[in-house]
CSV table of C-alpha atoms in Angstrom, one decimal:
chain,number,residue,atom,x,y,z
A,1393,MET,CA,-16.7,-2.9,-2.7
A,1394,SER,CA,-15.4,0.2,-0.9
A,1395,ARG,CA,-12.1,1.9,-2.0
A,1396,ARG,CA,-10.4,0.8,1.3
A,1397,SER,CA,-11.5,-2.8,1.0
A,1398,GLY,CA,-10.4,-2.8,-2.6
A,1399,ILE,CA,-6.9,-1.7,-1.5
A,1400,LEU,CA,-6.8,-4.5,1.1
A,1401,GLU,CA,-7.9,-7.1,-1.5
A,1402,PHE,CA,-5.2,-6.0,-3.9
A,1403,ALA,CA,-2.5,-6.1,-1.2
A,1404,VAL,CA,-3.5,-9.6,0.1
A,1405,LEU,CA,-3.5,-11.1,-3.3
A,1406,GLY,CA,-0.2,-9.5,-4.1
A,1407,LEU,CA,1.5,-10.8,-0.9
A,1408,LEU,CA,0.0,-14.3,-1.4
A,1409,ARG,CA,1.4,-14.3,-4.9
A,1410,GLU,CA,4.8,-14.3,-3.3
A,1411,ALA,CA,4.1,-17.2,-1.0
A,1412,PRO,CA,1.2,-18.9,0.9
A,1413,MET,CA,0.8,-17.4,4.4
A,1414,HIS,CA,-1.4,-17.9,7.5
A,1415,GLY,CA,-3.4,-15.0,8.9
A,1416,TYR,CA,-0.8,-13.7,11.4
A,1417,GLU,CA,1.9,-13.7,8.7
A,1418,LEU,CA,-0.4,-11.7,6.4
A,1419,ARG,CA,-1.2,-9.2,9.2
A,1420,LYS,CA,2.5,-8.7,10.0
A,1421,ARG,CA,3.4,-8.2,6.3
A,1422,LEU,CA,0.5,-5.7,5.8
A,1423,ASN,CA,1.7,-3.8,8.9
A,1424,THR,CA,5.4,-3.8,8.4
A,1425,SER,CA,6.0,-4.0,4.7
A,1426,LEU,CA,2.9,-2.0,3.6
A,1427,GLY,CA,2.7,0.7,6.3
A,1428,VAL,CA,-0.4,2.2,4.7
A,1429,PHE,CA,-2.4,-0.6,6.4
A,1430,ARG,CA,-1.5,0.5,10.0
A,1431,ALA,CA,-4.7,2.4,10.0
A,1432,PHE,CA,-6.8,-0.7,9.1
A,1433,SER,CA,-8.6,-2.6,11.8
A,1434,TYR,CA,-7.3,-6.1,11.9
A,1435,GLY,CA,-10.9,-7.2,12.2
A,1436,THR,CA,-11.2,-6.4,8.5
A,1437,LEU,CA,-8.6,-8.9,7.3
A,1438,TYR,CA,-10.4,-12.1,8.0
A,1439,PRO,CA,-13.7,-11.1,6.4
A,1440,CYS,CA,-11.6,-10.0,3.4
A,1441,LEU,CA,-9.9,-13.5,3.3
A,1442,LYS,CA,-13.3,-15.2,3.5
A,1443,THR,CA,-14.6,-13.2,0.6
A,1444,LEU,CA,-11.5,-14.0,-1.5
A,1445,VAL,CA,-12.0,-17.7,-0.7
A,1446,ALA,CA,-15.7,-17.5,-1.6
A,1447,ASN,CA,-14.7,-15.9,-4.9
A,1448,GLY,CA,-12.4,-18.7,-5.7
A,1449,TRP,CA,-9.3,-16.5,-5.6
A,1450,LEU,CA,-7.8,-18.2,-2.5
A,1451,ILE,CA,-8.0,-21.6,-0.9
A,1452,GLU,CA,-7.6,-22.6,2.7
A,1453,GLU,CA,-5.2,-25.3,3.7
A,1454,PRO,CA,-4.1,-26.7,7.1
A,1455,GLY,CA,-0.7,-25.3,7.8
A,1456,SER,CA,0.8,-27.0,10.9
A,1457,ALA,CA,3.5,-29.6,10.8
A,1458,PRO,CA,2.2,-33.1,12.0
A,1459,GLU,CA,3.7,-32.8,15.5
A,1460,GLU,CA,2.4,-29.2,15.8
A,1461,ALA,CA,-1.0,-30.4,14.7
A,1462,LEU,CA,-1.0,-33.1,17.4
A,1463,ALA,CA,0.0,-30.5,20.1
A,1464,THR,CA,-2.7,-28.2,18.8
A,1465,THR,CA,-5.3,-30.9,19.0
A,1466,LEU,CA,-4.3,-31.9,22.6
A,1467,ALA,CA,-4.4,-28.3,23.7
A,1468,GLY,CA,-7.9,-27.9,22.3
A,1469,ARG,CA,-6.9,-25.2,19.8
A,1470,ARG,CA,-7.8,-25.0,16.2
A,1471,ALA,CA,-5.0,-25.6,13.6
A,1472,LYS,CA,-3.5,-22.7,11.7
A,1473,ILE,CA,-5.0,-22.0,8.3
A,1474,VAL,CA,-2.7,-21.2,5.4
A,1475,TYR,CA,-4.1,-19.2,2.5
A,1476,ARG,CA,-2.9,-20.0,-1.0
A,1477,LEU,CA,-3.5,-18.1,-4.2
A,1478,THR,CA,-5.4,-20.0,-6.9
A,1479,PRO,CA,-4.8,-19.5,-10.6
A,1480,GLU,CA,-8.0,-17.5,-10.7
A,1481,GLY,CA,-6.6,-15.4,-7.9
A,1482,LYS,CA,-3.4,-14.7,-9.8
A,1483,GLU,CA,-5.5,-13.6,-12.8
A,1484,ARG,CA,-7.5,-11.3,-10.5
A,1485,PHE,CA,-4.3,-9.7,-9.1
A,1486,GLU,CA,-2.8,-9.2,-12.5
A,1487,GLU,CA,-6.1,-7.5,-13.6
A,1488,LEU,CA,-5.9,-5.2,-10.6
A,1489,LEU,CA,-2.2,-4.6,-11.2
A,1490,SER,CA,-2.9,-3.3,-14.7
A,1491,HIS,CA,-5.4,-0.7,-13.4
A,1492,THR,CA,-4.3,2.9,-13.9
A,1493,GLY,CA,-7.4,4.9,-13.1
A,1494,PRO,CA,-7.6,7.8,-10.7
A,1495,ASP,CA,-7.9,5.6,-7.6
A,1496,SER,CA,-4.3,4.4,-8.2
A,1497,TRP,CA,-3.0,7.9,-7.8
A,1498,GLU,CA,-4.6,8.6,-4.4
A,1499,ASP,CA,-2.5,8.6,-1.2
A,1500,GLU,CA,-3.3,5.1,0.2
A,1501,HIS,CA,-3.8,3.3,-3.1
A,1502,PHE,CA,-0.6,4.7,-4.6
A,1503,ALA,CA,1.5,3.6,-1.7
A,1504,ALA,CA,0.1,0.0,-2.1
A,1505,ARG,CA,0.6,0.1,-5.8
A,1506,PHE,CA,4.1,1.4,-5.5
A,1507,ALA,CA,5.0,-1.5,-3.1
A,1508,PHE,CA,4.2,-3.9,-6.0
A,1509,PHE,CA,5.9,-2.0,-8.8
A,1510,GLY,CA,8.4,-4.8,-9.0
A,1511,GLN,CA,5.6,-7.0,-10.5
A,1512,THR,CA,4.2,-4.2,-12.7
A,1513,GLU,CA,4.9,-3.6,-16.3
A,1514,ARG,CA,6.8,-0.4,-17.2
A,1515,GLU,CA,4.0,1.1,-19.2
A,1516,VAL,CA,1.6,0.7,-16.3
A,1517,ARG,CA,4.2,2.1,-13.8
A,1518,MET,CA,4.6,5.2,-16.0
A,1519,ARG,CA,0.9,5.9,-16.1
A,1520,VAL,CA,0.5,5.5,-12.4
A,1521,LEU,CA,3.6,7.7,-11.7
A,1522,GLU,CA,2.5,10.4,-14.1
A,1523,GLY,CA,-1.1,10.3,-12.7
A,1524,ARG,CA,0.2,10.6,-9.2
A,1525,ARG,CA,2.4,13.6,-10.2
A,1526,SER,CA,-0.5,15.3,-11.9
A,1527,ARG,CA,-2.6,14.8,-8.8
A,1528,LEU,CA,0.0,16.3,-6.5
A,1529,GLU,CA,0.7,19.2,-8.8
A,1530,GLU,CA,-3.1,20.0,-8.6
A,1531,ARG,CA,-2.9,19.7,-4.8
A,1532,LEU,CA,0.1,22.0,-4.6
A,1533,GLU,CA,-1.5,24.6,-6.7
A,1534,LYS,CA,-4.6,24.7,-4.4
A,1535,MET,CA,-2.3,24.8,-1.3
A,1536,ARG,CA,-0.4,27.8,-2.7
A,1537,ALA,CA,-3.7,29.6,-3.6
A,1538,SER,CA,-5.1,28.9,-0.2
A,1539,LEU,CA,-1.9,30.2,1.6
A,1540,ALA,CA,-1.9,33.3,-0.5
A,1541,ARG,CA,-5.5,34.1,0.5
A,1542,THR,CA,-5.1,33.4,4.2
A,1543,ARG,CA,-1.5,34.3,4.9
A,1544,GLU,CA,-2.3,37.6,6.7
A,1545,ARG,CA,-4.9,35.8,9.0
A,1546,LEU,CA,-2.6,33.0,10.2
A,1547,ASP,CA,-0.4,32.9,13.2
A,1548,ASP,CA,3.3,31.9,12.8
A,1549,TYR,CA,2.8,28.3,13.8
A,1550,THR,CA,-0.2,27.7,11.5
A,1551,LEU,CA,1.8,29.3,8.7
A,1552,GLU,CA,4.8,27.1,9.3
A,1553,LEU,CA,2.5,24.0,9.3
A,1554,GLN,CA,1.1,25.0,5.9
A,1555,ARG,CA,4.6,25.6,4.6
A,1556,HIS,CA,5.7,22.2,5.9
A,1557,GLY,CA,2.8,20.6,4.1
A,1558,MET,CA,3.7,22.3,0.8
A,1559,GLU,CA,7.3,21.4,1.1
A,1560,SER,CA,6.4,17.7,1.7
A,1561,VAL,CA,4.3,17.7,-1.5
A,1562,GLU,CA,7.0,19.5,-3.4
A,1563,ARG,CA,9.6,16.9,-2.3
A,1564,GLU,CA,7.3,14.1,-3.5
A,1565,VAL,CA,6.8,15.8,-6.9
A,1566,ARG,CA,10.6,16.0,-7.3
A,1567,TRP,CA,10.9,12.3,-6.3
A,1568,LEU,CA,8.3,11.4,-8.8
A,1569,ASN,CA,10.1,13.4,-11.5
A,1570,GLU,CA,13.3,11.4,-10.8
A,1571,LEU,CA,11.4,8.1,-11.0
A,1572,ILE,CA,9.6,9.1,-14.3
A,1573,GLU,CA,12.9,10.2,-15.8
A,1574,SER,CA,14.5,6.9,-14.8
A,1575,GLU,CA,11.6,4.9,-16.3
A,1576,ARG,CA,11.9,6.9,-19.5
A,1577,ALA,CA,15.6,6.2,-19.7
A,1578,GLY,CA,14.8,2.5,-19.5
A,1579,ARG,CA,16.3,1.8,-16.1
A,1580,ASP,CA,14.4,-1.0,-14.5
A,1581,ARG,CA,14.6,-1.1,-10.7
A,1582,ARG,CA,12.9,-4.4,-10.2
A,1583,SER,CA,16.1,-6.4,-9.9
A,1584,GLY,CA,17.7,-4.0,-7.4
A,1585,PRO,CA,16.8,-2.4,-4.1
A,1586,ARG,CA,13.3,-0.9,-3.8
A,1587,ALA,CA,13.2,2.8,-4.6
A,1588,ALA,CA,13.0,4.8,-1.3
A,1589,ALA,CA,10.3,7.3,-0.6
A,1590,PRO,CA,11.4,10.9,-0.5
A,1591,HIS,CA,10.6,11.3,3.2
A,1592,ASP,CA,9.6,8.6,5.6
A,1593,ASN,CA,7.8,10.6,8.2
A,1594,ASP,CA,5.2,12.4,6.0
A,1595,SER,CA,1.7,11.3,6.3
A,1596,ALA,CA,-0.8,10.5,3.5
A,1597,GLU,CA,-2.3,13.9,4.3
A,1598,THR,CA,0.6,15.6,2.7
A,1599,GLY,CA,1.1,13.1,0.0
A,1600,GLY,CA,4.0,11.2,1.4
A,1601,LEU,CA,4.4,7.5,1.3
A,1602,PRO,CA,4.0,5.8,4.7
A,1603,ARG,CA,7.1,4.7,6.7
A,1604,HIS,CA,7.8,1.0,6.4
A,1605,GLY,CA,8.6,-1.0,9.5
A,1606,GLY,CA,7.1,-1.1,12.9
A,1607,SER,CA,6.2,-3.9,15.3
A,1608,THR,CA,3.2,-6.0,16.1
A,1609,ARG,CA,2.3,-8.0,19.1
A,1610,PRO,CA,1.3,-11.6,18.5
A,1611,ASP,CA,-2.3,-12.5,19.2
A,1612,PRO,CA,-2.9,-16.2,20.0
A,1613,SER,CA,-6.2,-16.0,18.1
A,1614,ASP,CA,-4.5,-14.7,14.9
A,1615,ASP,CA,-3.5,-18.0,13.5
A,1616,THR,CA,-6.8,-19.7,13.6
A,1617,ALA,CA,-9.6,-19.7,11.0
A,1618,LYS,CA,-12.1,-17.0,11.6
């Protein structure tokens, strides 16, 4: 399984742990609640769902109300399919949730992991946060060294772009320091508002979390089984 498909599997299982959903609902939540998935092709979602069903982690159920099902039949359309997490799927998600290896510190995976921190144990949250901070500190050191070597050869605009990238990483490191200090002090954010990212507009390229929100256009084919 590729790293990107692994992130998608993790996010789908996590969202379905909250409630059963049909395909369009999942697509919307992935796009609006977990902005990291804006770059994913929607054509990857249904193969992922089919794989999770084949593994026994999800089951498919008809999701339309009786009157809607009749209207769907008369119109010649297929009924919506609702995806529900199985007990085995819950165990799989909890297994993924406990993972604290280097993948969980990378830009895309960290954003997805952070979105589910409310379901993550404090010890695991600490390891992920500290790993992410370590990764960004390494990145910042390389950026500073690169800038020192090339400063004289850069025009003003390229120089400002590199400075902006460094400042973005520095802001996230400060944000991570605050979160880690809060965790060490025993303050649990899971019952309150979700912690905000330090800067909404920064891309994964500079280490920032993706902006939440956005809009999607309904696709009549989204709600049918693929």
